[in-house]
Tab-separated table of C-alpha atoms and ligand atoms in Angstrom:
chain	number	residue	atom	x	y	z
A	1	MET	CA	100.594	171.500	60.646
A	2	ASN	CA	99.189	168.939	62.941
A	3	ALA	CA	95.747	167.761	63.412
A	4	PRO	CA	94.055	167.737	66.676
A	5	ALA	CA	94.776	164.472	68.906
A	6	PRO	CA	92.176	162.035	67.908
A	7	LYS	CA	89.545	161.407	70.650
A	8	VAL	CA	88.495	157.843	72.052
A	9	SER	CA	85.405	157.371	74.030
A	10	PHE	CA	85.541	154.144	76.173
A	11	VAL	CA	82.855	151.960	77.797
A	12	SER	CA	83.803	149.142	80.285
A	13	LEU	CA	81.662	146.604	81.089
A	14	GLY	CA	82.331	143.547	83.079
A	15	CYS	CA	84.676	141.890	85.940
A	16	PRO	CA	87.857	143.090	87.149
A	17	LYS	CA	89.739	141.362	84.471
A	18	ALA	CA	88.053	143.147	81.879
A	19	LEU	CA	88.723	146.293	83.412
A	20	VAL	CA	92.349	145.468	83.497
A	21	ASP	CA	92.348	144.909	79.850
A	22	SER	CA	90.352	148.262	79.503
A	23	GLU	CA	93.051	150.111	81.511
A	24	ARG	CA	95.566	148.494	79.389
A	25	ILE	CA	94.137	149.652	76.345
A	26	ILE	CA	93.466	153.168	77.484
A	27	THR	CA	97.134	153.513	78.800
A	28	GLN	CA	98.317	152.510	75.451
A	29	LEU	CA	96.107	154.800	73.687
A	30	ARG	CA	96.962	157.793	75.813
A	31	ALA	CA	100.855	157.130	75.617
A	32	GLN	CA	100.316	157.245	71.825
A	33	GLY	CA	98.503	160.702	71.735
A	34	TYR	CA	94.764	159.585	71.953
A	35	GLU	CA	92.624	162.186	73.806
A	36	LEU	CA	89.975	160.203	75.952
A	37	THR	CA	86.524	161.697	76.141
A	38	LYS	CA	83.550	160.873	78.065
A	39	LYS	CA	81.057	161.520	75.368
A	40	HIS	CA	80.401	159.301	72.221
A	41	ASP	CA	79.165	162.136	70.249
A	42	GLY	CA	82.416	163.929	68.670
A	43	ALA	CA	84.667	161.107	69.294
A	44	ASP	CA	86.481	159.705	66.393
A	45	VAL	CA	86.018	156.138	67.622
A	46	VAL	CA	84.024	154.267	70.441
A	47	ILE	CA	85.346	151.124	71.940
A	48	VAL	CA	82.914	148.790	73.955
A	49	ASN	CA	84.836	146.328	76.128
A	50	THR	CA	81.770	144.047	76.726
A	51	CYS	CA	80.676	141.123	79.241
A	52	GLY	CA	79.382	138.092	77.935
A	53	PHE	CA	79.263	136.076	81.415
A	54	LEU	CA	75.574	136.013	81.964
A	55	ASP	CA	72.409	136.753	79.719
A	56	SER	CA	71.664	139.755	81.579
A	57	ALA	CA	75.302	140.993	81.027
A	58	LYS	CA	74.993	140.421	77.427
A	59	ALA	CA	72.069	142.366	77.303
A	60	GLU	CA	73.635	145.134	78.920
A	61	SER	CA	76.511	144.905	76.473
A	62	LEU	CA	74.308	144.758	73.129
A	63	ASP	CA	72.507	148.007	74.899
A	64	ALA	CA	76.020	149.830	75.273
A	65	ILE	CA	76.696	148.845	71.594
A	66	GLY	CA	73.481	150.132	70.239
A	67	GLN	CA	73.855	153.674	72.212
A	68	ALA	CA	77.395	153.854	70.884
A	69	MET	CA	76.021	153.155	67.219
A	70	ALA	CA	73.230	155.373	67.739
A	71	GLU	CA	75.337	158.573	68.925
A	72	ASN	CA	78.354	157.826	67.078
A	73	GLY	CA	78.668	154.847	64.594
A	74	ARG	CA	82.281	154.437	64.380
A	75	VAL	CA	82.317	151.509	67.312
A	76	ILE	CA	84.866	148.641	68.129
A	77	VAL	CA	83.725	145.989	70.153
A	78	THR	CA	86.054	143.752	72.348
A	79	GLY	CA	85.871	141.688	75.591
A	80	CYS	CA	84.199	138.397	76.490
A	81	MET	CA	81.059	138.975	73.733
A	82	GLY	CA	83.938	139.586	71.110
A	83	ALA	CA	84.238	135.783	71.401
A	84	GLU	CA	80.758	135.518	69.573
A	85	PRO	CA	80.973	137.898	67.071
A	86	GLU	CA	77.929	136.759	65.170
A	87	GLN	CA	75.605	137.641	67.960
A	88	ILE	CA	76.983	141.310	67.606
A	89	ARG	CA	77.419	141.307	63.654
A	90	ASP	CA	73.601	140.024	63.224
A	91	ARG	CA	72.489	143.086	65.181
A	92	PHE	CA	75.042	145.547	64.164
A	93	PRO	CA	76.408	144.903	60.727
A	94	ASN	CA	78.499	148.107	60.344
A	95	ILE	CA	80.578	147.647	63.609
A	96	LEU	CA	84.161	148.459	62.809
A	97	ALA	CA	85.994	145.807	64.329
A	98	ILE	CA	85.254	142.921	66.890
A	99	THR	CA	87.849	141.275	68.939
A	100	GLY	CA	87.875	138.598	71.580
A	101	PRO	CA	88.851	139.244	75.281
A	102	GLN	CA	92.360	139.834	76.582
A	103	ALA	CA	93.133	140.754	72.802
A	104	TYR	CA	94.160	144.389	73.652
A	105	GLU	CA	96.598	144.260	70.811
A	106	SER	CA	93.980	143.711	68.190
A	107	VAL	CA	91.880	146.648	69.968
A	108	VAL	CA	94.633	149.179	69.355
A	109	SER	CA	95.461	148.211	65.849
A	110	ALA	CA	91.725	148.433	65.033
A	111	VAL	CA	91.520	151.914	66.508
A	112	HIS	CA	94.840	152.883	64.645
A	113	GLU	CA	93.051	151.830	61.599
A	114	ALA	CA	89.832	153.786	62.465
A	115	ALA	CA	91.554	157.007	63.625
A	116	PRO	CA	95.234	156.927	62.929
A	117	PRO	CA	97.626	158.329	65.500
A	118	SER	CA	99.214	161.489	64.044
A	119	HIS	CA	102.794	160.497	64.583
A	120	ASP	CA	105.241	163.319	64.733
A	121	PRO	CA	108.575	162.582	66.056
A	122	PHE	CA	108.787	166.109	67.701
A	123	LEU	CA	105.364	166.020	69.217
A	124	ASP	CA	105.283	162.418	70.510
A	125	LEU	CA	106.380	161.330	73.710
A	126	VAL	CA	106.735	157.546	72.868
A	127	PRO	CA	108.736	156.026	70.119
A	128	ASP	CA	107.015	155.432	66.617
A	129	HIS	CA	105.888	151.946	67.264
A	130	GLY	CA	103.520	151.831	63.972
A	131	VAL	CA	101.400	149.192	64.399
A	132	LYS	CA	104.172	147.225	66.650
A	133	LEU	CA	102.532	147.544	70.170
A	134	THR	CA	104.282	147.830	73.479
A	135	PRO	CA	104.913	144.527	74.649
A	136	ARG	CA	103.090	143.201	77.583
A	137	HIS	CA	106.078	143.625	80.297
A	138	TYR	CA	106.310	147.461	80.075
A	139	ALA	CA	103.657	150.227	79.611
A	140	TYR	CA	103.940	153.997	79.217
A	141	LEU	CA	102.183	156.016	81.965
A	142	LYS	CA	101.032	159.208	80.744
A	143	ILE	CA	100.747	161.508	83.871
A	144	SER	CA	99.676	164.858	82.498
A	145	GLU	CA	98.652	166.419	79.102
A	146	GLY	CA	99.901	169.627	77.758
A	147	CYS	CA	102.710	172.012	78.966
A	148	SER	CA	103.090	175.348	80.667
A	149	ASN	CA	106.429	176.065	79.244
A	150	ARG	CA	107.008	178.157	76.095
A	151	CYS	CA	110.128	176.973	74.477
A	152	SER	CA	110.511	179.161	71.432
A	153	PHE	CA	110.867	175.973	69.004
A	154	CYS	CA	107.992	174.280	70.052
A	155	ILE	CA	104.382	174.402	69.544
A	156	ILE	CA	102.891	171.731	71.906
A	157	PRO	CA	101.606	174.084	74.529
A	158	LYS	CA	99.581	175.900	71.377
A	159	LEU	CA	98.301	172.559	69.910
A	160	ARG	CA	97.915	170.932	73.498
A	161	GLY	CA	97.204	173.716	75.892
A	162	ASP	CA	98.888	174.246	79.389
A	163	LEU	CA	99.762	171.303	81.675
A	164	VAL	CA	97.057	169.537	83.008
A	165	SER	CA	98.039	166.816	85.625
A	166	ARG	CA	96.081	163.867	86.309
A	167	PRO	CA	95.366	163.473	90.141
A	168	ALA	CA	97.870	161.218	91.836
A	169	GLY	CA	95.351	158.619	92.962
A	170	GLU	CA	94.216	158.207	89.404
A	171	VAL	CA	97.520	157.886	87.985
A	172	LEU	CA	98.552	155.281	91.021
A	173	ARG	CA	95.240	153.365	90.447
A	174	GLU	CA	96.228	153.025	86.630
A	175	ALA	CA	99.729	152.108	87.606
A	176	GLU	CA	98.336	149.249	89.924
A	177	LYS	CA	96.195	147.800	87.527
A	178	LEU	CA	99.218	147.746	84.680
A	179	VAL	CA	101.127	145.748	87.364
A	180	LYS	CA	98.256	143.456	88.244
A	181	ALA	CA	98.179	142.823	84.425
A	182	GLY	CA	101.669	141.839	84.300
A	183	VAL	CA	103.702	144.864	83.395
A	184	LYS	CA	106.936	144.605	84.826
A	185	GLU	CA	108.353	148.097	84.048
A	186	ILE	CA	106.559	151.329	83.934
A	187	LEU	CA	107.687	154.499	81.588
A	188	VAL	CA	106.588	157.730	83.276
A	189	ILE	CA	105.805	160.120	80.531
A	190	SER	CA	104.409	163.776	80.262
A	191	GLN	CA	105.778	167.154	78.393
A	192	ASP	CA	107.522	168.032	81.666
A	193	THR	CA	107.390	165.302	84.356
A	194	SER	CA	109.369	167.524	86.852
A	195	ALA	CA	106.155	170.032	86.970
A	196	TYR	CA	103.663	167.113	87.696
A	197	GLY	CA	100.913	168.827	89.738
A	198	VAL	CA	102.076	172.440	89.775
A	199	ASP	CA	98.686	173.335	87.858
A	200	LEU	CA	96.845	171.425	91.034
A	201	LYS	CA	99.013	172.919	93.578
A	202	TYR	CA	100.088	169.745	94.347
A	203	GLN	CA	96.574	169.035	95.812
A	204	PRO	CA	96.445	165.502	97.536
A	205	SER	CA	94.071	162.743	96.133
A	206	LEU	CA	92.963	159.405	97.761
A	207	TRP	CA	95.085	156.590	97.069
A	208	GLN	CA	94.093	153.260	98.917
A	209	ASP	CA	93.463	154.689	102.202
A	210	ARG	CA	95.529	157.836	102.564
A	211	GLU	CA	95.999	161.052	100.702
A	212	VAL	CA	98.889	161.451	98.139
A	213	ARG	CA	100.042	164.891	96.681
A	214	THR	CA	100.070	165.354	93.079
A	215	ARG	CA	103.466	166.062	92.985
A	216	PHE	CA	106.840	164.637	91.265
A	217	PHE	CA	108.159	163.231	94.438
A	218	ASP	CA	105.421	161.906	95.984
A	219	LEU	CA	104.186	159.901	93.022
A	220	ALA	CA	107.761	158.473	92.492
A	221	ARG	CA	107.801	157.336	96.013
A	222	GLU	CA	104.440	155.684	95.601
A	223	LEU	CA	105.392	154.124	92.226
A	224	GLY	CA	108.564	152.914	93.785
A	225	ASN	CA	106.584	150.767	96.151
A	226	MET	CA	104.949	148.811	93.538
A	227	GLY	CA	107.808	146.212	93.098
A	228	VAL	CA	108.322	146.905	89.294
A	229	TRP	CA	110.765	148.751	87.465
A	230	VAL	CA	109.787	152.637	87.285
A	231	ARG	CA	111.746	154.826	84.716
A	232	MET	CA	111.270	158.564	84.580
A	233	HIS	CA	111.263	160.547	81.300
A	234	TYR	CA	111.141	164.133	80.536
A	235	VAL	CA	112.534	165.434	83.524
A	236	TYR	CA	113.880	169.028	84.024
A	237	PRO	CA	117.059	169.776	86.232
A	238	TYR	CA	114.695	171.639	88.780
A	239	PRO	CA	116.175	171.962	92.367
A	240	HIS	CA	113.359	169.694	93.413
A	241	VAL	CA	114.328	166.808	91.388
A	242	ASP	CA	116.971	166.325	94.198
A	243	GLU	CA	114.615	164.707	96.145
A	244	VAL	CA	113.826	161.943	93.929
A	245	ILE	CA	117.507	160.906	93.378
A	246	PRO	CA	117.613	159.239	97.117
A	247	LEU	CA	114.628	157.092	95.806
A	248	MET	CA	117.040	155.690	93.028
A	249	ALA	CA	119.964	155.188	95.252
A	250	GLU	CA	117.467	152.991	97.487
A	251	GLY	CA	116.646	150.944	94.534
A	252	LYS	CA	112.918	152.095	94.563
A	253	ILE	CA	113.011	153.658	91.198
A	254	LEU	CA	115.403	152.947	88.336
A	255	PRO	CA	118.801	155.312	88.625
A	256	TYR	CA	117.835	156.867	85.151
A	257	LEU	CA	116.678	160.241	84.196
A	258	ASP	CA	115.792	161.432	80.616
A	259	ILE	CA	116.298	165.160	80.343
A	260	PRO	CA	116.148	166.791	77.193
A	261	PHE	CA	118.710	169.395	77.835
A	262	GLN	CA	118.710	170.724	74.294
A	263	HIS	CA	121.663	172.780	74.605
A	264	ALA	CA	124.300	173.678	77.324
A	265	SER	CA	125.199	177.651	76.229
A	266	PRO	CA	123.279	180.061	78.357
A	267	ASN	CA	122.647	182.152	75.184
A	268	VAL	CA	121.219	179.494	73.067
A	269	LEU	CA	119.038	178.136	76.061
A	270	LYS	CA	117.969	181.761	76.764
A	271	ALA	CA	116.776	181.961	73.188
A	272	MET	CA	115.257	178.838	73.222
A	273	ARG	CA	113.456	179.789	76.318
A	274	ARG	CA	114.060	176.549	77.755
A	275	PRO	CA	112.456	175.576	81.443
A	276	ALA	CA	115.440	175.450	83.989
A	277	HIS	CA	117.979	177.165	81.867
A	278	GLN	CA	119.124	179.165	84.630
A	279	GLU	CA	119.893	176.171	86.942
A	280	LYS	CA	123.613	175.271	87.066
A	281	THR	CA	123.067	171.858	85.480
A	282	LEU	CA	126.556	170.502	85.514
A	283	GLU	CA	126.542	171.248	89.368
A	284	ARG	CA	123.519	169.667	89.719
A	285	VAL	CA	124.256	166.544	87.917
A	286	ARG	CA	127.320	166.320	89.761
A	287	ARG	CA	125.431	166.109	93.203
A	288	TRP	CA	122.977	163.756	91.858
A	289	ARG	CA	125.942	161.167	91.078
A	290	GLU	CA	127.220	161.866	94.518
A	291	MET	CA	124.007	160.813	95.839
A	292	CYS	CA	123.379	157.901	93.164
A	293	PRO	CA	126.817	156.838	91.814
A	294	ASP	CA	125.240	154.722	88.890
A	295	LEU	CA	122.737	157.222	87.958
A	296	ALA	CA	122.127	157.119	84.312
A	297	ILE	CA	121.200	160.173	82.366
A	298	ARG	CA	119.878	160.048	78.640
A	299	SER	CA	119.372	163.302	76.698
A	300	THR	CA	118.894	164.886	73.492
A	301	PHE	CA	120.132	168.174	72.057
A	302	ILE	CA	119.809	170.355	68.881
A	303	VAL	CA	122.404	171.971	67.140
A	304	GLY	CA	122.156	174.741	64.491
A	305	PHE	CA	119.562	176.893	66.688
A	306	PRO	CA	119.189	180.387	65.056
A	307	GLY	CA	121.851	182.670	66.591
A	308	GLU	CA	124.265	179.611	67.547
A	309	THR	CA	127.947	180.702	67.396
A	310	GLU	CA	130.958	178.534	67.167
A	311	ASP	CA	131.677	179.763	70.855
A	312	ASP	CA	128.291	178.245	71.843
A	313	VAL	CA	129.247	175.032	70.071
A	314	ASP	CA	132.317	174.968	71.958
A	315	PHE	CA	130.655	175.486	75.174
A	316	LEU	CA	128.342	172.888	74.511
A	317	LEU	CA	130.946	170.201	73.701
A	318	ASP	CA	133.111	171.280	76.725
A	319	TRP	CA	129.934	170.549	78.721
A	320	LEU	CA	129.269	167.378	77.280
A	321	LYS	CA	132.752	165.946	77.966
A	322	GLU	CA	132.198	166.940	81.567
A	323	ALA	CA	128.675	165.973	81.912
A	324	LYS	CA	129.509	162.586	80.595
A	325	LEU	CA	126.036	161.605	79.802
A	326	ASP	CA	125.185	157.899	79.161
A	327	ARG	CA	123.089	158.241	75.942
A	328	VAL	CA	122.650	161.220	73.852
A	329	GLY	CA	120.719	162.010	70.803
A	330	CYS	CA	121.474	165.035	68.661
A	331	PHE	CA	119.115	166.905	65.818
A	332	ARG	CA	120.199	169.332	63.643
A	333	TYR	CA	117.609	172.580	64.214
A	334	GLU	CA	114.532	172.555	62.004
A	335	PRO	CA	112.004	175.117	62.039
A	336	VAL	CA	108.373	173.974	63.229
A	337	LYS	CA	105.783	176.101	61.695
A	338	GLY	CA	104.231	178.386	64.143
A	339	ALA	CA	106.834	178.332	66.668
A	340	PRO	CA	108.007	181.743	67.757
A	341	ALA	CA	111.976	180.635	67.160
A	342	ASN	CA	110.953	181.259	63.262
A	343	GLU	CA	110.930	185.053	64.386
A	344	ILE	CA	114.773	184.944	65.696
A	345	GLY	CA	116.218	185.273	62.220
A	346	ASN	CA	119.939	184.729	61.750
A	347	PRO	CA	119.475	180.954	60.770
A	348	VAL	CA	122.516	178.924	60.983
A	349	PRO	CA	123.611	177.701	57.132
A	350	PRO	CA	123.024	174.152	56.584
A	351	GLU	CA	126.856	173.135	55.872
A	352	ALA	CA	127.526	174.573	59.349
A	353	LYS	CA	124.794	172.421	61.175
A	354	ASP	CA	126.011	169.416	59.712
A	355	GLU	CA	129.500	170.251	60.838
A	356	ARG	CA	128.428	170.670	64.199
A	357	TRP	CA	126.264	167.645	64.402
A	358	HIS	CA	129.463	165.664	63.306
A	359	ARG	CA	131.480	167.215	65.940
A	360	PHE	CA	128.749	166.941	68.594
A	361	MET	CA	128.634	163.075	67.740
A	362	LYS	CA	132.224	162.501	67.695
A	363	THR	CA	132.852	164.228	71.186
A	364	GLN	CA	129.679	162.010	72.603
A	365	ARG	CA	131.023	158.883	70.857
A	366	GLU	CA	134.354	158.951	72.995
A	367	VAL	CA	132.257	159.719	76.123
A	368	SER	CA	130.053	156.760	75.429
A	369	ALA	CA	132.866	154.284	74.758
A	370	LYS	CA	134.478	155.109	77.816
A	371	LEU	CA	131.205	154.535	79.843
A	372	GLN	CA	130.244	151.486	77.843
A	373	LYS	CA	133.761	149.776	78.570
A	374	ALA	CA	133.312	150.533	82.144
A	375	LYS	CA	130.490	147.904	82.159
A	376	VAL	CA	132.603	145.285	81.025
A	377	GLY	CA	132.767	142.513	84.017
A	378	LYS	CA	129.835	143.914	86.041
A	379	ARG	CA	126.760	141.873	86.813
A	380	LEU	CA	123.582	143.689	85.917
A	381	PRO	CA	119.875	143.208	86.030
A	382	VAL	CA	118.331	142.824	82.894
A	383	ILE	CA	114.959	142.803	81.534
A	384	ILE	CA	114.218	140.482	78.572
A	385	ASP	CA	112.117	141.986	75.970
A	386	GLU	CA	112.507	139.159	73.353
A	387	ALA	CA	113.204	135.717	73.866
A	388	GLY	CA	115.611	133.874	71.184
A	389	PRO	CA	116.618	130.418	70.616
A	390	SER	CA	120.190	130.951	72.226
A	391	VAL	CA	120.500	134.631	72.532
A	392	ALA	CA	117.624	136.714	73.974
A	393	LYS	CA	117.538	140.661	73.800
A	394	GLY	CA	117.152	142.726	76.848
A	395	ARG	CA	118.022	146.159	78.590
A	396	SER	CA	119.709	146.965	81.714
A	397	LYS	CA	118.331	149.476	84.160
A	398	TYR	CA	120.107	152.217	82.468
A	399	ASP	CA	118.538	151.658	79.143
A	400	ALA	CA	114.733	152.632	78.016
A	401	PRO	CA	113.218	150.488	75.368
A	402	GLU	CA	113.454	151.938	71.799
A	403	ILE	CA	115.990	154.691	72.561
A	404	ASP	CA	118.772	153.000	74.634
A	405	GLY	CA	121.077	150.247	74.165
A	406	THR	CA	120.413	146.423	74.125
A	407	VAL	CA	121.824	143.803	76.134
A	408	TYR	CA	122.368	140.598	74.404
A	409	VAL	CA	121.965	137.900	76.878
A	410	ALA	CA	123.261	134.131	76.342
A	411	SER	CA	121.475	131.684	78.554
A	412	ARG	CA	121.318	128.087	79.196
A	413	ARG	CA	117.988	128.211	80.162
A	414	PRO	CA	115.064	129.750	78.470
A	415	LEU	CA	114.186	132.988	79.049
A	416	ARG	CA	110.885	134.840	78.447
A	417	ALA	CA	109.749	138.374	77.673
A	418	GLY	CA	109.334	140.009	80.938
A	419	ASP	CA	112.008	137.947	82.899
A	420	ILE	CA	114.336	139.877	85.047
A	421	VAL	CA	117.620	138.383	84.938
A	422	THR	CA	121.382	139.098	86.559
A	423	VAL	CA	123.860	139.310	83.137
A	424	LYS	CA	127.576	138.995	83.650
A	425	ILE	CA	128.726	141.609	80.754
A	426	GLU	CA	131.393	140.164	78.683
A	427	ARG	CA	131.564	142.580	75.743
A	428	ALA	CA	130.774	146.222	74.936
A	429	ASP	CA	130.274	147.843	71.692
A	430	GLU	CA	129.351	151.572	70.930
A	431	TYR	CA	125.675	151.031	71.977
A	432	ASP	CA	125.295	147.578	73.072
A	433	LEU	CA	126.266	145.164	75.764
A	434	HIS	CA	126.748	141.150	75.400
A	435	GLY	CA	126.836	139.006	78.361
A	436	MET	CA	125.713	135.427	80.002
A	437	ALA	CA	122.874	134.929	82.487
A	438	VAL	CA	124.395	133.890	85.793
B	1	SF4	S1	108.816	171.889	77.719
B	1	SF4	FE1	109.280	173.106	75.941
B	1	SF4	S2	109.739	171.504	74.090
B	1	SF4	FE2	108.698	170.570	75.828
B	1	SF4	S3	106.524	170.557	75.387
B	1	SF4	FE3	106.876	172.192	76.780
B	1	SF4	S4	107.041	174.035	75.431
B	1	SF4	FE4	107.493	172.101	74.204
């Protein structure tokens, strides 16, 4: 059903500033599902980040472009030499696009045009931005590829293979470069963040002058020392996740966990073959909240999975009332071509799926309303996403971009995207908060 991930080959020349740009482009593309390849041959597109500081550097850049043209032919040029596009066009009239230095947004747009990202809401880890790009103040950091679980409704392992973690040192170097480039919030993503490093047997790798294990806790701890907001997505409720909660309580990483529970009934979870389905999740969530009282949990659920009974739905709704999750999305089950769940049979009729979905949403709305109300009167740190003439749009620590709520911030002084300000919350509606910068 899905085309394989488009492949990008990248050549980065020049000074440390150019390297930061390269890193930013690579991070963005990786998060959008592109695969990086070391060879031009076989890539869908080649990006050459050039240097034009000295004549020798220009010559080296032109050589690199020439090589990419010869080996691939689909080339995007960026960086300092992009400021003088004629020089490049004269020699290589068939270049796909030329953009100037620090224009990473344009490079990513050019890549989208040359090799469109195959957006699939089911497969993708980041919300669909289309041509809209992640603002400069936050970035998705992808820590692994593939997945070693075998959820019965999912074909990601078939498409992307088993889990392949990036060594901790490599991930941390990328994070450090993002921070240097002005990123204020890092969103850690992968198909199964809690499984990070299992494939590498948690092998240590060099970071600064020491060794850091390729392991969820160790990575969280090191990222927590970078002085920016760090948000964890796609974590499963395994016992070892307990270790990370104190980092949240200490304010090292954000008190936020995105856990795709998908269901609560043991029968359905078993049929779904979900990871950690035997863990006592309610107990675990309770313990996490004891350790970190302001922990926010976001999750997604599926209703109408084949074989789901009314009892399963009752179980799920009771669980939901008890778990009091902060943000929740719910989907009606749809079969995915090639997924083992298609063999289960016993489908839930569409009317029943609909009715269950409405019941689910009503239950969660009541939970959310209470949680939202409890925030009124509090002073919360808010990161500004969009400046506005009198009201800016931002997010609290409890809200991830695109998927969670917005905080509308009135302010007497101008606020810029990326500012982190304290906001007194004055009003709450179903999803969003309204307040005043103090
Ligand atoms: S954890 Fe399950 S749903 Fe998620 S990618 Fe792996 S197999 Fe698919």
